[in-house]
Tab-separated table of C-alpha atoms in Angstrom:
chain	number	residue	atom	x	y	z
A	26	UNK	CA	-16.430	-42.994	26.155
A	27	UNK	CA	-13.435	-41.817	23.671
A	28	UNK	CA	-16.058	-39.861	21.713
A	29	UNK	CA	-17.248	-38.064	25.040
A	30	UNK	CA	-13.820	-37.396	25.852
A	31	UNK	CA	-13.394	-35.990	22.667
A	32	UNK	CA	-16.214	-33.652	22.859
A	33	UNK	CA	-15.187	-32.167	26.244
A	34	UNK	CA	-11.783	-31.677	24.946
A	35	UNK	CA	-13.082	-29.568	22.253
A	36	UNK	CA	-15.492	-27.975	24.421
A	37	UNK	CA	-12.831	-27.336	26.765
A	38	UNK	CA	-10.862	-25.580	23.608
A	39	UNK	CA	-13.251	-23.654	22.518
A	40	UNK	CA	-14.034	-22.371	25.945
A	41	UNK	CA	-9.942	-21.183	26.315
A	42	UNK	CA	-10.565	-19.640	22.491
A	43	UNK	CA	-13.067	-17.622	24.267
A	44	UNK	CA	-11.317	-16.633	26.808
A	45	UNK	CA	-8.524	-15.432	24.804
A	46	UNK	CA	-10.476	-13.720	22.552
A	47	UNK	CA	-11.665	-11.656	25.628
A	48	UNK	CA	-8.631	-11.290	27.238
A	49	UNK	CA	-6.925	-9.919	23.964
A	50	UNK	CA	-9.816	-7.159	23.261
A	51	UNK	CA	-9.152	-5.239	26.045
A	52	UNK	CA	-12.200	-3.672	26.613
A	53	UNK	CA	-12.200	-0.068	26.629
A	54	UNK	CA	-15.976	0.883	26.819
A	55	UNK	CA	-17.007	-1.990	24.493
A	56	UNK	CA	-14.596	-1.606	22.258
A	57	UNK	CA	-12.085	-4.347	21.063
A	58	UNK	CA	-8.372	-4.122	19.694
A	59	UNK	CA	-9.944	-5.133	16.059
A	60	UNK	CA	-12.252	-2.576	16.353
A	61	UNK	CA	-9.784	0.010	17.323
A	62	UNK	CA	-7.479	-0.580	14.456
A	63	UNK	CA	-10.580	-0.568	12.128
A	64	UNK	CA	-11.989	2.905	13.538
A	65	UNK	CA	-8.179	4.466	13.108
A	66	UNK	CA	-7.741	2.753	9.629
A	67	UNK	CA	-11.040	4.235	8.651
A	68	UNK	CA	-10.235	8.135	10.338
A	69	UNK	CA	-7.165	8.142	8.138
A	70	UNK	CA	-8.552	6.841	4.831
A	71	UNK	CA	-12.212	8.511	4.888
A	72	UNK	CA	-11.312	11.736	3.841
A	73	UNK	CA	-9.657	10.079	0.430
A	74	UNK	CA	-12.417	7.834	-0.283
A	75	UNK	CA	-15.237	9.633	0.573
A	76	UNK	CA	-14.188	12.835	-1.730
A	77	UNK	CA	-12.805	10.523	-4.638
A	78	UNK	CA	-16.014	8.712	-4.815
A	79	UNK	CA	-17.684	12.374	-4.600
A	80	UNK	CA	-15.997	13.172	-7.330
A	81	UNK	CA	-14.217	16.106	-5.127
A	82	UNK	CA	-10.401	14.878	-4.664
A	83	UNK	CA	-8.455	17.097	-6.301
A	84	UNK	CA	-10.800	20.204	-5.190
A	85	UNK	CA	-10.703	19.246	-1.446
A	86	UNK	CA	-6.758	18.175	-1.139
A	87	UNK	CA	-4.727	19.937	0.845
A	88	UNK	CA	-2.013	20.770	-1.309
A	89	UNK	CA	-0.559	23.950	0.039
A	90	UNK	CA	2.510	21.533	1.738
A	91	UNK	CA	4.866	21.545	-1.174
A	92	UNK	CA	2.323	23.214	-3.547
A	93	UNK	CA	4.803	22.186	-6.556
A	94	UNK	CA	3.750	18.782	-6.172
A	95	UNK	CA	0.026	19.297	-6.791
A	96	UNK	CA	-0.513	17.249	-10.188
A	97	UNK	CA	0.850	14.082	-8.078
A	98	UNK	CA	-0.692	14.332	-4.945
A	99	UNK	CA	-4.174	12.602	-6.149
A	100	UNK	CA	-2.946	9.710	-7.154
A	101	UNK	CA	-0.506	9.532	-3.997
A	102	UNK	CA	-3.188	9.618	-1.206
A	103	UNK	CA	-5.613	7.572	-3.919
A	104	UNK	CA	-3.327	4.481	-4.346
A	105	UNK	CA	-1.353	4.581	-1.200
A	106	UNK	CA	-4.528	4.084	0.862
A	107	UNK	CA	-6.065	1.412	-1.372
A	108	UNK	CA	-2.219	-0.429	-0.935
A	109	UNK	CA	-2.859	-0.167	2.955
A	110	UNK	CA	-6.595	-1.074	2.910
A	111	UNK	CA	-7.105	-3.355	0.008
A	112	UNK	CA	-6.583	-6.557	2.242
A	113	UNK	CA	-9.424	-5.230	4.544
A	114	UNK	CA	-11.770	-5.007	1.694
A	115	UNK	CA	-11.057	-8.264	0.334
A	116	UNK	CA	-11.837	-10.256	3.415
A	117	UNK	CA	-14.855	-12.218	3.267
A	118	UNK	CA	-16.503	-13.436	6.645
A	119	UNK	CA	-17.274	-10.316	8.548
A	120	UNK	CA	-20.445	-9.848	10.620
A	121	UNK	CA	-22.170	-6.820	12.207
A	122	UNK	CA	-20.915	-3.496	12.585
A	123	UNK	CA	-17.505	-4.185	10.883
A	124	UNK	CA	-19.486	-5.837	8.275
A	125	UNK	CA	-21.511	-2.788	7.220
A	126	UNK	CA	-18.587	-0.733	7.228
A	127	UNK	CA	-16.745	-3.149	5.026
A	128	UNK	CA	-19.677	-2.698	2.787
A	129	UNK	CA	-19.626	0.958	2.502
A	130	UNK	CA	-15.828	1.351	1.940
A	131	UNK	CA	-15.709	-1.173	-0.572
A	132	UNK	CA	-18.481	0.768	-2.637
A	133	UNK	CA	-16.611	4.072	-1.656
A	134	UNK	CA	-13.357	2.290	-3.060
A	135	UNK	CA	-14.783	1.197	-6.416
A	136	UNK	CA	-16.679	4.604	-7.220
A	137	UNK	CA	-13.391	6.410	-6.656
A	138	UNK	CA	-10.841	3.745	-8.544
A	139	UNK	CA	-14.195	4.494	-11.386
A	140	UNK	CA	-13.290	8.381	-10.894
A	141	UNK	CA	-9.349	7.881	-10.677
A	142	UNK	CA	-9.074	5.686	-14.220
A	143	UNK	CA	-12.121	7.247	-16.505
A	144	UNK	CA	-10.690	9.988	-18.616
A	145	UNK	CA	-13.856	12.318	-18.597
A	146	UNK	CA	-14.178	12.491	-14.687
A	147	UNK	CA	-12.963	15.432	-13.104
A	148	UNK	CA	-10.689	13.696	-10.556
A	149	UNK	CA	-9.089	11.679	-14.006
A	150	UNK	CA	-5.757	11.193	-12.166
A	151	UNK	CA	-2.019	11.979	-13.960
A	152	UNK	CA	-0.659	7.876	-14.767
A	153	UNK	CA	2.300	8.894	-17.021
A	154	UNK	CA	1.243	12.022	-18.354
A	155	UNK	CA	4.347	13.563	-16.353
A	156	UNK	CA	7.878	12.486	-15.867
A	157	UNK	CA	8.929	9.929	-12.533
A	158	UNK	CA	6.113	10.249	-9.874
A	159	UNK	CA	3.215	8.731	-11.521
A	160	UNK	CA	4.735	5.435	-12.222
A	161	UNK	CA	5.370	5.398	-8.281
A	162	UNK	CA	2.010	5.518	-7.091
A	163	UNK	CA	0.918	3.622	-10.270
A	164	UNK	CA	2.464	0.980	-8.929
A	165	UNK	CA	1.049	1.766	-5.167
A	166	UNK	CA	-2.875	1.099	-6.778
A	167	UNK	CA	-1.801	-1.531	-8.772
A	168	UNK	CA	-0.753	-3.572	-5.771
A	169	UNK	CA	-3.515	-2.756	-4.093
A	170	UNK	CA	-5.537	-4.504	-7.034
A	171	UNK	CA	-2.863	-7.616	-6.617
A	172	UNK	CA	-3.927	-7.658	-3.273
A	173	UNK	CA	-7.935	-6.975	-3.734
A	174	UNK	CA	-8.387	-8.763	-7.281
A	175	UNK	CA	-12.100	-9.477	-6.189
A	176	UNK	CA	-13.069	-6.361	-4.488
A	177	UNK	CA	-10.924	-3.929	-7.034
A	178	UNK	CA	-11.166	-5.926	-10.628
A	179	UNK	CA	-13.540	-8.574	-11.018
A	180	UNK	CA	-16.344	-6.568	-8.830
A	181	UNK	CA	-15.798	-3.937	-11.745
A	182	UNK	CA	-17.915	-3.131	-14.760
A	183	UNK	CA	-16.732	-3.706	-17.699
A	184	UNK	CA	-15.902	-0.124	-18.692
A	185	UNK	CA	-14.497	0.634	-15.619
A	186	UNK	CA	-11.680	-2.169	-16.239
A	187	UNK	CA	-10.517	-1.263	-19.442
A	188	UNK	CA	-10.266	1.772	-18.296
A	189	UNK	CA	-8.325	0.987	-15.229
A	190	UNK	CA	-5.896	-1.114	-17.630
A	191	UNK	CA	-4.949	1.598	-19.904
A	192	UNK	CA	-4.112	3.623	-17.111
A	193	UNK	CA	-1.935	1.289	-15.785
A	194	UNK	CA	0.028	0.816	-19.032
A	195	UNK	CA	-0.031	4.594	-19.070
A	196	UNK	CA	2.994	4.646	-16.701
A	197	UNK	CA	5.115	2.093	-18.983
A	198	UNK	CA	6.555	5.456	-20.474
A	199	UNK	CA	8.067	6.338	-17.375
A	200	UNK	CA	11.555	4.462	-17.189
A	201	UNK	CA	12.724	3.338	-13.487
A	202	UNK	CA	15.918	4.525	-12.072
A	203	UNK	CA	18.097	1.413	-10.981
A	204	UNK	CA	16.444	1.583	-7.268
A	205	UNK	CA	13.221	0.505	-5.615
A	206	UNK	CA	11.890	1.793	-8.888
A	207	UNK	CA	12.316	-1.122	-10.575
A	208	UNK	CA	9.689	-2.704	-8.532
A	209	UNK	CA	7.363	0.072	-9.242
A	210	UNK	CA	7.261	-0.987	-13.070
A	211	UNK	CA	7.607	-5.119	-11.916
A	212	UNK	CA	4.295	-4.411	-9.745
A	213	UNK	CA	1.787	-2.724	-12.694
A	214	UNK	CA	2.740	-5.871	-14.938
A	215	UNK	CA	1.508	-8.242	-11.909
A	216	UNK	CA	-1.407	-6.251	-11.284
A	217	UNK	CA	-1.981	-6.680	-14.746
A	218	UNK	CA	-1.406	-10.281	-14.988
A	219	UNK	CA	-3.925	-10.776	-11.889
A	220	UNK	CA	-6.139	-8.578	-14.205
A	221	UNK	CA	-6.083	-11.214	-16.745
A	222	UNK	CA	-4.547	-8.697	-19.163
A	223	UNK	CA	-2.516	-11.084	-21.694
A	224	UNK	CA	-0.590	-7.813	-22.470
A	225	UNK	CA	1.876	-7.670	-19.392
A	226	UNK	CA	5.420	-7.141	-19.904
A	227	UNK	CA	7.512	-10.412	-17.910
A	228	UNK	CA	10.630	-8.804	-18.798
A	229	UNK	CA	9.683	-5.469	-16.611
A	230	UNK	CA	9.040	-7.907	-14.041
A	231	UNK	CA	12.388	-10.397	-14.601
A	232	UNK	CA	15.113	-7.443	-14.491
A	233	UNK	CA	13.469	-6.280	-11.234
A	234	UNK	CA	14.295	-9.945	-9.745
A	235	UNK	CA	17.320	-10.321	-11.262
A	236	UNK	CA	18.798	-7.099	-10.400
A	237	UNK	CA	17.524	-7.324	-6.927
A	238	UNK	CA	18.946	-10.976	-6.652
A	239	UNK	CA	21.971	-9.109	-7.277
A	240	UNK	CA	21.671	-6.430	-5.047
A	241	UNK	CA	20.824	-8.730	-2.238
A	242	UNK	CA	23.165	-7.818	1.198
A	243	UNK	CA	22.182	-10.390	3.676
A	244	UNK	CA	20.540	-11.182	6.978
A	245	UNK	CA	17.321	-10.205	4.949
A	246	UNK	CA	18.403	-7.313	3.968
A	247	UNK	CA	18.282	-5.490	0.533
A	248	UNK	CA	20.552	-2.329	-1.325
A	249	UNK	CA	18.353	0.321	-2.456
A	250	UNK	CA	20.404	-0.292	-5.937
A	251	UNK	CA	24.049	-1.680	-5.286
A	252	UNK	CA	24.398	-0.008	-1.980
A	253	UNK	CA	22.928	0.040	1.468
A	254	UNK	CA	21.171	3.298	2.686
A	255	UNK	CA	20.027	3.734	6.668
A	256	UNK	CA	15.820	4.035	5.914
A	257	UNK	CA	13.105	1.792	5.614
A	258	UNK	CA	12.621	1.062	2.009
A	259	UNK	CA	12.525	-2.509	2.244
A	260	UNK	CA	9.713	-2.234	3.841
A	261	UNK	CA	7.938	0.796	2.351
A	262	UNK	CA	8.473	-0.731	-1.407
A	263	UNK	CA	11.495	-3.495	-1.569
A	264	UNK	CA	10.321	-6.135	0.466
A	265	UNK	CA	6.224	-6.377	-0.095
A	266	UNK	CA	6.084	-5.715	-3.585
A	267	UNK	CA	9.059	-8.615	-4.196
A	268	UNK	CA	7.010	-11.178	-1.950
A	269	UNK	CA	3.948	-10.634	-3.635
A	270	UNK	CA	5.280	-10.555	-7.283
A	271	UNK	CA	6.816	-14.042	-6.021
A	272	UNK	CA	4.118	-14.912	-4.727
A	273	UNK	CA	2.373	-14.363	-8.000
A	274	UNK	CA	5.025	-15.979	-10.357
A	275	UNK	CA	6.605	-18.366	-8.088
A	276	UNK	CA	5.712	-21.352	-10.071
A	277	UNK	CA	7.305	-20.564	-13.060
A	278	UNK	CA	10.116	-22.609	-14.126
A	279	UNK	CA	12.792	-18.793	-14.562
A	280	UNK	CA	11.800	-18.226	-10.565
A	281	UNK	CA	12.660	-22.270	-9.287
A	282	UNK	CA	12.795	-22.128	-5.850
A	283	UNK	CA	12.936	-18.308	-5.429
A	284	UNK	CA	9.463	-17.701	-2.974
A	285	UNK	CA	11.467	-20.002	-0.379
A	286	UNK	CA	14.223	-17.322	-0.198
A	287	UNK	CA	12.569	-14.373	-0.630
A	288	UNK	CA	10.039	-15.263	1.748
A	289	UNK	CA	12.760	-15.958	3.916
A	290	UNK	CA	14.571	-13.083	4.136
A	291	UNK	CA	11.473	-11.169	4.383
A	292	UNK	CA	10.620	-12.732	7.530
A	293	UNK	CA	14.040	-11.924	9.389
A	294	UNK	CA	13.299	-8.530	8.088
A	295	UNK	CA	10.141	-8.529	9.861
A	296	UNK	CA	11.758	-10.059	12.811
A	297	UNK	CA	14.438	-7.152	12.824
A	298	UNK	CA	11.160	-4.431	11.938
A	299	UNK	CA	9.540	-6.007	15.288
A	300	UNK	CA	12.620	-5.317	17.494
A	301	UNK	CA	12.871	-1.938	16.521
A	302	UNK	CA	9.500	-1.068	18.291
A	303	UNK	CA	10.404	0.180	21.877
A	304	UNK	CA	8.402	-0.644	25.136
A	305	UNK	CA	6.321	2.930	24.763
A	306	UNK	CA	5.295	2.167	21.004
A	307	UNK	CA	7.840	4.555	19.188
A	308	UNK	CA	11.013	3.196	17.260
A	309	UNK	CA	13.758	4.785	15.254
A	310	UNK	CA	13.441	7.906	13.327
A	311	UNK	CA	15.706	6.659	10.489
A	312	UNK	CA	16.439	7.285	7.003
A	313	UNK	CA	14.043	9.005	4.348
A	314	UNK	CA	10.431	9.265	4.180
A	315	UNK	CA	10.196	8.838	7.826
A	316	UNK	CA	6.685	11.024	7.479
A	317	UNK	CA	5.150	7.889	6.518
A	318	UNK	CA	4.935	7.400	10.062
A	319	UNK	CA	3.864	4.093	10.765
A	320	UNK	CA	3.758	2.662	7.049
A	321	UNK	CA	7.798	1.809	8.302
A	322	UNK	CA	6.101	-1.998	9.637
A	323	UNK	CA	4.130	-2.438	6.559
A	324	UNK	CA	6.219	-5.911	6.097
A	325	UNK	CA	5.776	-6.911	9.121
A	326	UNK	CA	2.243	-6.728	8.955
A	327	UNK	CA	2.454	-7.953	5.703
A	328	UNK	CA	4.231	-10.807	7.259
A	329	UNK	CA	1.714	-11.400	9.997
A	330	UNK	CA	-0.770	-11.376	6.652
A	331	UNK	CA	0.874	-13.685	4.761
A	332	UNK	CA	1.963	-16.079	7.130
A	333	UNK	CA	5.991	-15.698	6.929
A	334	UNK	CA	6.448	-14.424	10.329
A	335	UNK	CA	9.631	-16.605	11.862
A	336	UNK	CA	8.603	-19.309	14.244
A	337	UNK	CA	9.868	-17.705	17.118
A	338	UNK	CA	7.284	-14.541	16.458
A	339	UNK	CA	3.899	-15.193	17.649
A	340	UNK	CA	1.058	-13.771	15.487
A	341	UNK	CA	0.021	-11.965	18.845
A	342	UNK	CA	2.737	-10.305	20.161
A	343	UNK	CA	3.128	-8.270	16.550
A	344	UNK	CA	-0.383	-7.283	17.351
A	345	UNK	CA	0.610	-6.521	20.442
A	346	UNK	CA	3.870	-4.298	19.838
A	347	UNK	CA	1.851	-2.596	16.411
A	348	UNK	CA	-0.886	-1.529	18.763
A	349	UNK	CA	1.003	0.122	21.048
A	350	UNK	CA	3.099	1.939	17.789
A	351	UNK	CA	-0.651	2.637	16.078
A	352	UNK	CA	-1.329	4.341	19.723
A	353	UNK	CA	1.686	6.512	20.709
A	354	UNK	CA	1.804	7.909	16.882
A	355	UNK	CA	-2.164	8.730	17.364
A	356	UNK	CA	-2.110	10.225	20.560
A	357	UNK	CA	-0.247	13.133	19.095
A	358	UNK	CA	-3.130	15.854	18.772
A	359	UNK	CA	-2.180	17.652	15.361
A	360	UNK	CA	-1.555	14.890	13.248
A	361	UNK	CA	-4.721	15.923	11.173
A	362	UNK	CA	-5.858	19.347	10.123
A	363	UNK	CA	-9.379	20.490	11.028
A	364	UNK	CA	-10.696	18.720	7.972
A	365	UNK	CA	-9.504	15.504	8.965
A	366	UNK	CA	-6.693	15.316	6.412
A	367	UNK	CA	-3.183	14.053	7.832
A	368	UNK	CA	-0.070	16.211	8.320
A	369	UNK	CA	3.745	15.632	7.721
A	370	UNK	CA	5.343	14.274	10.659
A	371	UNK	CA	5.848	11.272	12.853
A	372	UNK	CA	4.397	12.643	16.066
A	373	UNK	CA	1.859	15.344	14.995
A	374	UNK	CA	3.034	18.192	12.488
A	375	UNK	CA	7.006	18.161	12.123
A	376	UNK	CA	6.814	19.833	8.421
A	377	UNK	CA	10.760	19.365	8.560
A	378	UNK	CA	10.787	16.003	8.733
A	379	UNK	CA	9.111	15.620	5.350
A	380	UNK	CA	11.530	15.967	2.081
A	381	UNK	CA	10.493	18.251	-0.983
A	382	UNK	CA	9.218	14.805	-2.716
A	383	UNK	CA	6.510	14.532	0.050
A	384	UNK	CA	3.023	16.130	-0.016
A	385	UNK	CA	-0.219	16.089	1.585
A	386	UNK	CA	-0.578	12.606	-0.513
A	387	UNK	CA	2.428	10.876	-0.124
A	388	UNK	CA	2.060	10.521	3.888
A	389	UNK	CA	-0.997	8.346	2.849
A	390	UNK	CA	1.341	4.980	2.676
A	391	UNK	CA	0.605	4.940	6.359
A	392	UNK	CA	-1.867	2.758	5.790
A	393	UNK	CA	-0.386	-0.618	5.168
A	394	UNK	CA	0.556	-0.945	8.740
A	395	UNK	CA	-2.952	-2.226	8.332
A	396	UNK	CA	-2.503	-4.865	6.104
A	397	UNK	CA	-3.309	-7.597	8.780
A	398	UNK	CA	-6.859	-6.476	9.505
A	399	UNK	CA	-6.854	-8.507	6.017
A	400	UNK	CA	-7.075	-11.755	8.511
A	401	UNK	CA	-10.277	-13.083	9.913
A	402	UNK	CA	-10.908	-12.025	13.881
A	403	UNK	CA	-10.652	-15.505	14.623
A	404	UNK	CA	-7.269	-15.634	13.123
A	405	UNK	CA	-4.478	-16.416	15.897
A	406	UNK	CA	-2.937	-13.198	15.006
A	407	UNK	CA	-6.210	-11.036	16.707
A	408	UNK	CA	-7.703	-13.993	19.187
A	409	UNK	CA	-4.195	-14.726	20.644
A	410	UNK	CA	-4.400	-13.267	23.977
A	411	UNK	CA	-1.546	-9.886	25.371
A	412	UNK	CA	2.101	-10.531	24.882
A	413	UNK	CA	4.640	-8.113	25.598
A	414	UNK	CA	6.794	-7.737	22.693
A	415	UNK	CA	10.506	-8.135	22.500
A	416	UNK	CA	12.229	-4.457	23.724
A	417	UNK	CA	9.189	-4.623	26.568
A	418	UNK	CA	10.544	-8.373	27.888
A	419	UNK	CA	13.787	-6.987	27.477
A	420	UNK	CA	13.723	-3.564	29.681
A	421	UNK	CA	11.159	-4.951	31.897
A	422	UNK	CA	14.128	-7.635	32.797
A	423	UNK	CA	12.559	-10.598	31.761
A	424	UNK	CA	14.310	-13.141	29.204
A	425	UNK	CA	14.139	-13.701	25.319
A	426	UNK	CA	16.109	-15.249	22.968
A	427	UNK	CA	19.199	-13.464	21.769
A	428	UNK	CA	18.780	-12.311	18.147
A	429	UNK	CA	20.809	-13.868	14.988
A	430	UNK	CA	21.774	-13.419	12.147
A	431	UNK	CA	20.778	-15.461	8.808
C-alpha cells in the first residue's frame, strides 16, 4: 500500500512538473520561452560566428562606428559573444531542434576560436600586439574557455591549443590599470590553469583578489579601484570574473573561506540587479558602457547559472523579469543594420550613448544575459511556472518583502 502511495505521489509530481512546464512556455505559435531566448541569442551571435568560421570577420565588420578602433573590434565581438554563449555550448542533454543547433554553433565556435588564435589565418586576431584593449577582450575569450573547457579546449586539436595558449600569454605584456583591469589579467591565468597550462601566473591572479578584497564597499558592492562609480561594472567584469576565478581556486589554502563571501555578495548584487528591472522590462540607463544593453544582468544570470541566487529569489521569476528586459530591448526595430550586425544603443540606434572606447564589437558583451540557457530545460529556473518580478508586485499593489541591506 505505502509503495502505491508512493507511486501516485510521484505520478502526481510529475504531472504538476508538466503542467508548469506548460504554463511557463507561453505558447506563442509553438514556440516556448527557452526557445525564444535561444532564437534571439542565436540572431545576435550568428553574424560573428558564422563569418569567423568563414574566415571573413575582419572583411565583413562593420567598423565605420568609431573607425579608429578597427584593429580591436575582432577580437571584441569574437570573445564577448563566446563569454555570453559559452555556457550554452557546454550543456550536455539537449534533444531535437535545440539540439541540432547546439551542434552547429559549437562547430561554428571552434572553426572561428581555430581562425582567431592561428597566426597564418587571415582573421589572426591582435592579443597584445597593441597597447590596453587586447588584454580586455583577451580576457573576455578566455572566460569563455573557463566556462566551456569541454566545448572550447579539450574538443580542440592539438595545434589549435597551443596555439590558443600563446595567444593568451600574448596579452601578459599589456599591464592593467588598478581597475576592473586587474581581473582582465587574473581571468587569462584561470583560463589557462583550466587549460592545463602549468605556465599560469598565480600572482596575476592573487593581487587581483587582494586588491579587490581591499576595494570591497559593502552590501555586495565593489569600487571600480578605491572608489565607487554610478555604472554597472560589477556586473559587466567585477563580479563574474571574481566568482568564477573563486570558483576555480577556492580550495586553496591563500583563498580559506573566500568563495563563501564572494559568492555572497554576488548574490545581493544580483538581488539589487533584479530590482532594477521595471514592470515594462526596461531599467536604469546608468553609468558607462550602457550600449551593452542588456549584458548590465549578466550576474544575475550568472547567478541564476551558478546557483547563488538569495533564497528569497526564485529561479523563475529572474526568468521571468529577464524575459520581459530581453523583449522591450528587442522590440526596438533598428537595433541591427540590414546585415544583421547590432548597433550602439539601448533601444535601437542611440550612437550617443556609446563612448569613443565602443565599436561595432564591443556592444557584443550583450550576450551574457544569456548565460542561464547554460541550465538544462528541466532546470527550476525554465520549468518554474510565470512570476511577476519584484517592481511588477510592487506597482501592481501587491506585497513583497522590503529590501535590506547586508
Amino acid at each position: 500500500m505505502r509503495t502505491r502511495n508512493r507511486k501516485q505521489r510521484i505520478m502526481a509530481e510529475r504531472r504538476k512538473m508538466t503542467e508548469q512546464r506548460e504554463t511557463y512556455q507561453e505558447k506563442d505559435g509553438g514556440r516556448s520561452v527557452r526557445q525564444e531566448w535561444v532564437e534571439r541569442m542565436l540572431q545576435i551571435a550568428q553574424p560573428v560566428l558564422e563569418h569567423l568560421s568563414g574566415g571573413r570577420l575582419k572583411e565583413c565588420l562593420p567598423v565605420d562606428f568609431h573607425p579608429d578602433r578597427k584593429i580591436f573590434q575582432p577580437l571584441e565581438a569574437f570573445g564577448r559573444t563566446m563569454d555570453g554563449i559559452a555556457p550554452w555550448l557546454e550543456l550536455e542533454g539537449l534533444e531535437g531542434k535545440e539540439k541540432e543547433q547546439q551542434e552547429h554553433f559549437r562547430v561554428l565556435a571552434r572553426e572561428s576560436l581555430r581562425r582567431a588564435v592561428d597566426p597564418s589565418s587571415g582573421d589572426y586576431m591582435d592579443f597584445g600586439d597593441t597597447d590596453g584593449q587586447p588584454l580586455v577582450d583577451t580576457a573576455f575569450l578566455a572566460h569563455a574557455i573557463v566556462r566551456a573547457p569541454r566545448q572550447l579546449c579539450a574538443e580542440l586539436d592539438g595545434e589549435t591549443r597551443e596555439y590558443l595558449a600563446a595567444a593568451l600569454k600574448k596579452s601578459r605584456r599589456i599591464t592593467p590599470c588598478p581597475t576592473n583591469w586587474l581581473f582582465f589579467s587574473a581571468m587569462v591565468e584561470t583560463a589557462l590553469a583550466v587549460m592545463g597550462d602549468e605556465d599560469f601566473d598565480c600572482t596575476r591572479i592573487d593581487y587581483a583578489v587582494r586588491m579587490f578584497e581591499e576595494w570591497y564597499l559593502g552590501d555586495g558592492i565593489y569600487g571600480d579601484g578605491p572608489e565607487f562609480h554610478w555604472d554597472y561594472y560589477n556586473s559587466f567584469v567585477i563580479q563574474p570574473m571574481y566568482v568564477d576565478i573563486i570558483r576555480k581556486f577556492g580550495q586553496e589554502e591563500r583563498y580559506s573561506g573566500l568563495r563563501q563571501k564572494v559568492e555572497a555578495r554576488a548574490s545581493r548584487h544580483a538581488q539589487v540587479l533584479e530590482r532594477m528591472i521595471g514592470p515594462d522590462g526596461t531599467y536604469p540607463i546608468l553609468g558607462r558602457s550602457i550600449a551593452y544593453r542588456f549584458g548590465v544582468f549578466q550576474l544575475l544570470g550568472q547567478a541564476a547559472l551558478e546557483k547563488f541566487l538569495p533564497e528569497e529569489l526564485p529561479a523563475a521569476q529572474v526568468r521571468s523579469a529577464l524575459t520581459q528586459v530581453l523583449r522591450r530591448v528587442m522590440e526596438a526595430g533598428d537595433m541591427f543594420d540590414g546585415n544583421g550586425w547590432l548597433r550602439p544603443g539601448v533601444f535601437g540606434w542611440q550612437p550617443e550613448l556609446a563612448e569613443e572606447y565602443i565599436g561595432t564589437g564591443s556592444l557584443y558583451l550583450c550576450t551574457t544575459v544569456f548565460l542561464p540557457l547554460g541550465l538544462s530545460p528541466e532546470d527550476e529556473f525554465w520549468s518554474g511556472e510565470e512570476m511577476e518580478w519584484t517592481s511588477k508586485k510592487v506597482w501592481s499593489g501587491k506585497h513583497v518583502m522590503r529590501d535590506h541591506a547586508i
